[in-house]
Amino acid sequence: QVLLVESGGGLVQAGGSLRVSCSASEGTFSSYTMGWFRQAPGKEREFVAAITRSGIDTVYGDSVKGRCTISRDNGKYAVYLQMNSLKPDDTAVYYCAAARGTADGSIRIGKSPDARIFHSWGTGTQVTVSS
């Protein structure tokens, strides 16, 4: 497993923007497919975005398409989620996760990887969107 630490969450007004970050602990970061998930109190975990090892291909959940952008910087061992036009329904704890690079195959054909294939998870960062 790889240690993942999220940061950048906070309180944002509806319509605003926020970027959350995820920092990995080791230099094999470029070997992992990376993803973002979120969970609101009383609700199931929801897929947000995923990105291939190279960073070229991405896939997004329906609820955030057009409003979020996932990116990565393998030199910094980091993955990011830029969120724009935020809504109160975006309020949740946001988690980053790592999977073996074979998960790239799903992303390349436009499908979200199953959450169960992600072997390492951060502890989350809270994003709250006020109305």
Coordinates of N, CA and C in Angstrom, one line a residue:
Q1 N 0.8 -1.2 0.0 CA 0.0 0.0 0.0 C 0.9 1.3 0.0
V2 N 0.2 2.4 -0.4 CA 0.9 3.6 -0.4 C 0.1 4.6 0.5
L3 N 0.8 5.4 1.3 CA 0.2 6.3 2.2 C -0.3 7.6 1.3
L4 N -1.6 7.9 1.5 CA -2.2 9.0 0.8 C -2.7 10.0 1.8
V5 N -2.5 11.3 1.6 CA -2.9 12.4 2.5 C -3.6 13.4 1.6
E6 N -4.9 13.7 1.9 CA -5.6 14.7 1.2 C -5.5 16.1 1.9
S7 N -5.6 17.2 1.2 CA -5.6 18.5 1.8 C -6.4 19.4 0.9
G8 N -6.7 20.6 1.4 CA -7.3 21.7 0.5 C -8.8 21.8 0.7
G9 N -9.4 21.0 1.5 CA -10.9 21.1 1.7 C -11.2 22.4 2.5
G10 N -12.4 22.7 2.6 CA -12.8 23.9 3.3 C -14.3 24.3 3.0
L11 N -14.6 25.5 3.5 CA -16.0 26.1 3.3 C -16.0 27.0 2.1
V12 N -16.9 26.7 1.1 CA -17.0 27.5 -0.1 C -18.4 27.9 -0.3
Q13 N -18.7 29.1 -0.9 CA -20.0 29.5 -1.2 C -20.4 28.8 -2.5
A14 N -21.7 28.5 -2.7 CA -22.3 28.0 -3.9 C -21.8 28.8 -5.1
G15 N -21.4 28.1 -6.2 CA -20.9 28.8 -7.3 C -19.4 29.0 -7.3
G16 N -18.8 28.8 -6.2 CA -17.4 29.0 -6.1 C -16.6 27.8 -6.5
S17 N -15.2 27.9 -6.3 CA -14.3 26.9 -6.8 C -13.4 26.5 -5.6
L18 N -12.9 25.3 -5.7 CA -11.9 24.7 -4.8 C -11.1 23.7 -5.4
R19 N -9.8 23.6 -5.0 CA -9.0 22.5 -5.5 C -8.5 21.7 -4.3
V20 N -8.8 20.4 -4.3 CA -8.3 19.5 -3.3 C -7.1 18.7 -3.8
S21 N -6.1 18.4 -2.9 CA -4.9 17.7 -3.3 C -4.7 16.4 -2.6
C22 N -4.0 15.6 -3.2 CA -3.6 14.3 -2.6 C -2.1 14.0 -2.8
S23 N -1.4 13.8 -1.7 CA 0.0 13.6 -1.7 C 0.3 12.2 -1.4
A24 N 1.1 11.5 -2.2 CA 1.5 10.1 -2.0 C 2.9 10.0 -1.3
S25 N 3.1 8.9 -0.7 CA 4.3 8.7 0.2 C 5.5 8.2 -0.5
E26 N 5.4 7.7 -1.7 CA 6.6 7.0 -2.3 C 6.7 7.2 -3.8
G27 N 7.9 6.9 -4.3 CA 8.2 7.3 -5.6 C 7.7 6.4 -6.7
T28 N 7.0 5.3 -6.4 CA 6.3 4.5 -7.4 C 4.9 5.0 -7.7
F29 N 4.6 6.2 -7.3 CA 3.3 6.8 -7.6 C 2.9 6.7 -9.0
S30 N 3.8 6.9 -9.9 CA 3.5 6.9 -11.3 C 3.0 5.5 -11.8
S31 N 3.2 4.5 -11.0 CA 2.7 3.1 -11.3 C 1.2 2.9 -11.0
Y32 N 0.6 3.9 -10.3 CA -0.8 3.7 -9.9 C -1.8 4.5 -10.7
T33 N -2.9 3.9 -11.0 CA -4.1 4.6 -11.4 C -4.7 5.3 -10.1
M34 N -5.1 6.5 -10.3 CA -5.6 7.3 -9.2 C -7.0 7.7 -9.3
G35 N -7.7 7.8 -8.2 CA -9.1 8.2 -8.3 C -9.5 9.1 -7.1
W36 N -10.7 9.8 -7.3 CA -11.3 10.5 -6.2 C -12.7 10.0 -6.0
F37 N -13.1 9.9 -4.7 CA -14.4 9.5 -4.3 C -14.9 10.5 -3.3
R38 N -16.2 10.5 -3.0 CA -16.7 11.3 -2.0 C -17.9 10.6 -1.2
Q39 N -18.1 11.0 0.0 CA -19.2 10.4 0.8 C -19.8 11.5 1.7
A40 N -21.1 11.7 1.6 CA -21.8 12.6 2.4 C -22.4 11.8 3.6
P41 N -22.7 12.4 4.7 CA -23.3 11.7 5.8 C -24.6 11.0 5.5
G42 N -24.7 9.7 5.8 CA -25.9 9.0 5.5 C -26.1 8.5 4.1
K43 N -25.1 8.8 3.2 CA -25.2 8.4 1.8 C -24.0 7.5 1.5
E44 N -24.2 6.8 0.4 CA -23.2 5.8 -0.1 C -22.0 6.6 -0.7
R45 N -20.9 5.9 -0.7 CA -19.7 6.4 -1.4 C -20.0 6.6 -2.8
E46 N -19.5 7.7 -3.4 CA -19.8 8.0 -4.8 C -18.5 8.2 -5.6
F47 N -18.4 7.7 -6.8 CA -17.3 7.9 -7.6 C -17.3 9.3 -8.2
V48 N -16.1 10.0 -8.2 CA -16.0 11.4 -8.7 C -15.2 11.4 -9.9
A49 N -14.0 10.9 -9.9 CA -13.1 11.0 -11.1 C -12.0 10.0 -10.9
A50 N -11.4 9.6 -12.1 CA -10.2 8.8 -12.1 C -9.3 9.2 -13.2
I51 N -8.0 8.9 -13.1 CA -7.0 9.3 -14.1 C -6.0 8.2 -14.3
T52 N -5.5 8.0 -15.5 CA -4.6 7.0 -15.9 C -3.2 7.3 -15.3
R53 N -2.3 6.4 -15.4 CA -0.9 6.6 -14.9 C -0.2 7.8 -15.6
S54 N -0.4 7.9 -16.9 CA 0.2 8.9 -17.7 C -0.5 10.3 -17.4
G55 N -1.7 10.3 -17.0 CA -2.5 11.5 -16.8 C -3.2 12.0 -18.1
I56 N -3.1 11.2 -19.1 CA -3.7 11.6 -20.4 C -5.2 11.3 -20.4
D57 N -5.6 10.2 -19.9 CA -7.0 9.8 -19.9 C -7.7 10.0 -18.6
T58 N -8.9 10.5 -18.6 CA -9.7 10.7 -17.4 C -11.1 10.2 -17.6
V59 N -11.8 10.0 -16.5 CA -13.3 9.7 -16.5 C -13.9 10.3 -15.3
Y60 N -15.2 10.7 -15.4 CA -15.8 11.4 -14.3 C -17.2 10.8 -14.0
G61 N -17.6 11.0 -12.8 CA -19.0 10.6 -12.4 C -20.0 11.6 -13.0
D62 N -21.2 11.1 -13.3 CA -22.2 11.9 -13.9 C -22.5 13.2 -13.1
S63 N -22.4 13.2 -11.8 CA -22.8 14.3 -11.0 C -21.8 15.5 -11.1
V64 N -20.6 15.2 -11.6 CA -19.6 16.3 -11.6 C -19.1 16.6 -13.0
K65 N -19.6 15.9 -14.0 CA -19.1 16.1 -15.4 C -19.3 17.6 -15.8
G66 N -18.2 18.2 -16.3 CA -18.3 19.6 -16.7 C -18.0 20.5 -15.7
R67 N -17.8 20.1 -14.4 CA -17.5 21.0 -13.3 C -16.2 20.6 -12.6
C68 N -15.7 19.4 -12.8 CA -14.5 19.0 -12.1 C -13.5 18.5 -13.1
T69 N -12.2 18.7 -12.7 CA -11.1 18.3 -13.5 C -10.1 17.6 -12.6
I70 N -9.7 16.3 -12.9 CA -8.7 15.6 -12.2 C -7.4 15.7 -13.0
S71 N -6.3 15.9 -12.2 CA -5.0 16.0 -12.9 C -4.0 15.3 -11.9
R72 N -2.8 15.1 -12.4 CA -1.7 14.6 -11.6 C -0.4 15.1 -12.0
D73 N 0.5 15.1 -11.0 CA 1.9 15.5 -11.3 C 2.8 14.4 -10.7
N74 N 3.2 13.5 -11.6 CA 4.0 12.4 -11.1 C 5.3 12.8 -10.5
G75 N 5.9 13.9 -10.9 CA 7.1 14.4 -10.3 C 6.9 14.8 -8.9
K76 N 5.7 15.3 -8.5 CA 5.4 15.7 -7.2 C 4.7 14.6 -6.4
Y77 N 4.5 13.5 -7.0 CA 3.7 12.4 -6.3 C 2.3 12.9 -5.8
A78 N 1.6 13.6 -6.7 CA 0.4 14.2 -6.3 C -0.7 14.1 -7.3
V79 N -1.9 14.1 -6.9 CA -3.1 14.1 -7.7 C -4.0 15.2 -7.2
Y80 N -4.7 15.9 -8.1 CA -5.6 17.0 -7.7 C -7.0 16.9 -8.3
L81 N -7.9 17.5 -7.6 CA -9.3 17.6 -8.1 C -9.7 19.1 -8.1
Q82 N -9.8 19.7 -9.2 CA -10.3 21.1 -9.3 C -11.8 21.1 -9.5
M83 N -12.5 21.7 -8.6 CA -14.0 21.8 -8.6 C -14.5 23.2 -8.8
N84 N -15.3 23.3 -9.8 CA -15.9 24.6 -10.1 C -17.4 24.6 -10.0
S85 N -18.0 25.7 -10.0 CA -19.5 25.8 -9.9 C -20.1 24.9 -8.9
L86 N -19.5 25.0 -7.7 CA -19.9 24.1 -6.6 C -21.3 24.3 -6.2
K87 N -21.9 23.2 -5.8 CA -23.3 23.2 -5.3 C -23.4 22.6 -3.9
P88 N -24.4 23.0 -3.1 CA -24.5 22.4 -1.8 C -24.5 20.9 -1.8
D89 N -25.0 20.2 -2.8 CA -24.9 18.8 -2.9 C -23.5 18.2 -3.1
D90 N -22.6 19.1 -3.4 CA -21.2 18.6 -3.4 C -20.5 18.5 -2.0
T91 N -21.2 18.9 -1.0 CA -20.7 18.8 0.3 C -20.5 17.3 0.7
A92 N -19.3 17.0 1.1 CA -18.9 15.6 1.4 C -17.5 15.6 1.9
V93 N -17.1 14.4 2.4 CA -15.7 14.1 2.6 C -15.2 13.5 1.3
Y94 N -14.1 14.1 0.8 CA -13.5 13.7 -0.4 C -12.2 12.8 -0.2
Y95 N -12.2 11.7 -0.8 CA -11.1 10.7 -0.6 C -10.3 10.5 -1.9
C96 N -9.0 10.4 -1.8 CA -8.3 9.9 -3.0 C -7.9 8.5 -2.7
A97 N -7.7 7.8 -3.8 CA -7.4 6.3 -3.7 C -6.5 5.9 -4.9
A98 N -5.7 4.8 -4.6 CA -4.7 4.3 -5.6 C -5.1 2.9 -6.0
A99 N -5.0 2.6 -7.2 CA -5.2 1.2 -7.7 C -4.0 0.8 -8.6
R100 N -3.8 -0.5 -8.8 CA -2.8 -1.0 -9.8 C -3.1 -0.4 -11.1
G101 N -2.0 -0.2 -11.9 CA -2.1 0.5 -13.2 C -2.9 -0.2 -14.2
T102 N -3.3 -1.5 -14.0 CA -4.1 -2.2 -14.9 C -5.5 -1.6 -15.0
A103 N -5.9 -0.8 -13.9 CA -7.2 -0.1 -13.9 C -7.3 1.0 -15.0
D104 N -6.1 1.4 -15.6 CA -6.1 2.3 -16.7 C -7.0 1.9 -17.9
G105 N -7.2 0.5 -18.0 CA -8.0 0.0 -19.1 C -9.4 0.5 -19.1
S106 N -10.0 0.5 -17.9 CA -11.4 1.0 -17.8 C -11.5 2.4 -18.2
I107 N -10.6 3.3 -17.7 CA -10.6 4.7 -17.9 C -10.5 5.0 -19.4
R108 N -9.6 4.2 -20.1 CA -9.4 4.5 -21.5 C -10.6 4.2 -22.4
I109 N -11.5 3.4 -21.9 CA -12.8 3.1 -22.6 C -14.0 3.9 -22.0
G110 N -13.7 4.8 -21.2 CA -14.7 5.7 -20.6 C -15.5 5.1 -19.5
K111 N -15.0 4.1 -18.8 CA -15.7 3.5 -17.7 C -15.0 3.8 -16.4
S112 N -15.8 4.0 -15.4 CA -15.2 4.3 -14.0 C -14.7 3.0 -13.4
P113 N -13.5 2.9 -12.9 CA -13.1 1.7 -12.2 C -13.9 1.5 -10.9
D114 N -14.1 0.2 -10.6 CA -14.9 -0.2 -9.4 C -14.1 0.2 -8.2
A115 N -14.8 0.8 -7.2 CA -14.1 1.2 -6.0 C -13.3 0.1 -5.3
R116 N -13.7 -1.1 -5.5 CA -13.1 -2.3 -4.8 C -11.7 -2.6 -5.3
I117 N -11.3 -2.1 -6.5 CA -10.0 -2.3 -7.0 C -9.0 -1.3 -6.4
F118 N -9.4 -0.3 -5.8 CA -8.5 0.7 -5.2 C -8.0 0.1 -3.9
H119 N -6.6 -0.1 -3.8 CA -6.1 -0.8 -2.6 C -5.6 0.2 -1.5
S120 N -5.4 1.4 -1.8 CA -5.0 2.4 -0.8 C -5.9 3.6 -0.8
W121 N -6.2 4.1 0.4 CA -7.1 5.2 0.5 C -6.6 6.2 1.5
G122 N -6.8 7.5 1.2 CA -6.5 8.5 2.2 C -7.7 8.6 3.3
T123 N -7.5 9.4 4.3 CA -8.5 9.6 5.3 C -9.5 10.7 5.0
G124 N -9.3 11.4 4.0 CA -10.3 12.3 3.5 C -10.1 13.8 3.9
T125 N -10.7 14.7 3.1 CA -10.8 16.1 3.4 C -12.2 16.6 3.2
Q126 N -12.7 17.4 4.2 CA -14.0 17.9 4.2 C -14.2 19.1 3.2
V127 N -15.2 19.0 2.4 CA -15.6 20.1 1.5 C -17.0 20.4 1.9
T128 N -17.3 21.7 2.2 CA -18.6 22.1 2.6 C -19.0 23.3 1.7
V129 N -20.1 23.2 1.0 CA -20.6 24.2 0.1 C -21.8 24.8 0.7
S130 N -21.8 26.1 1.0 CA -22.9 26.8 1.6 C -23.8 27.5 0.5
S131 N -25.1 27.6 0.8 CA -26.0 28.2 -0.1 C -26.2 29.7 0.2

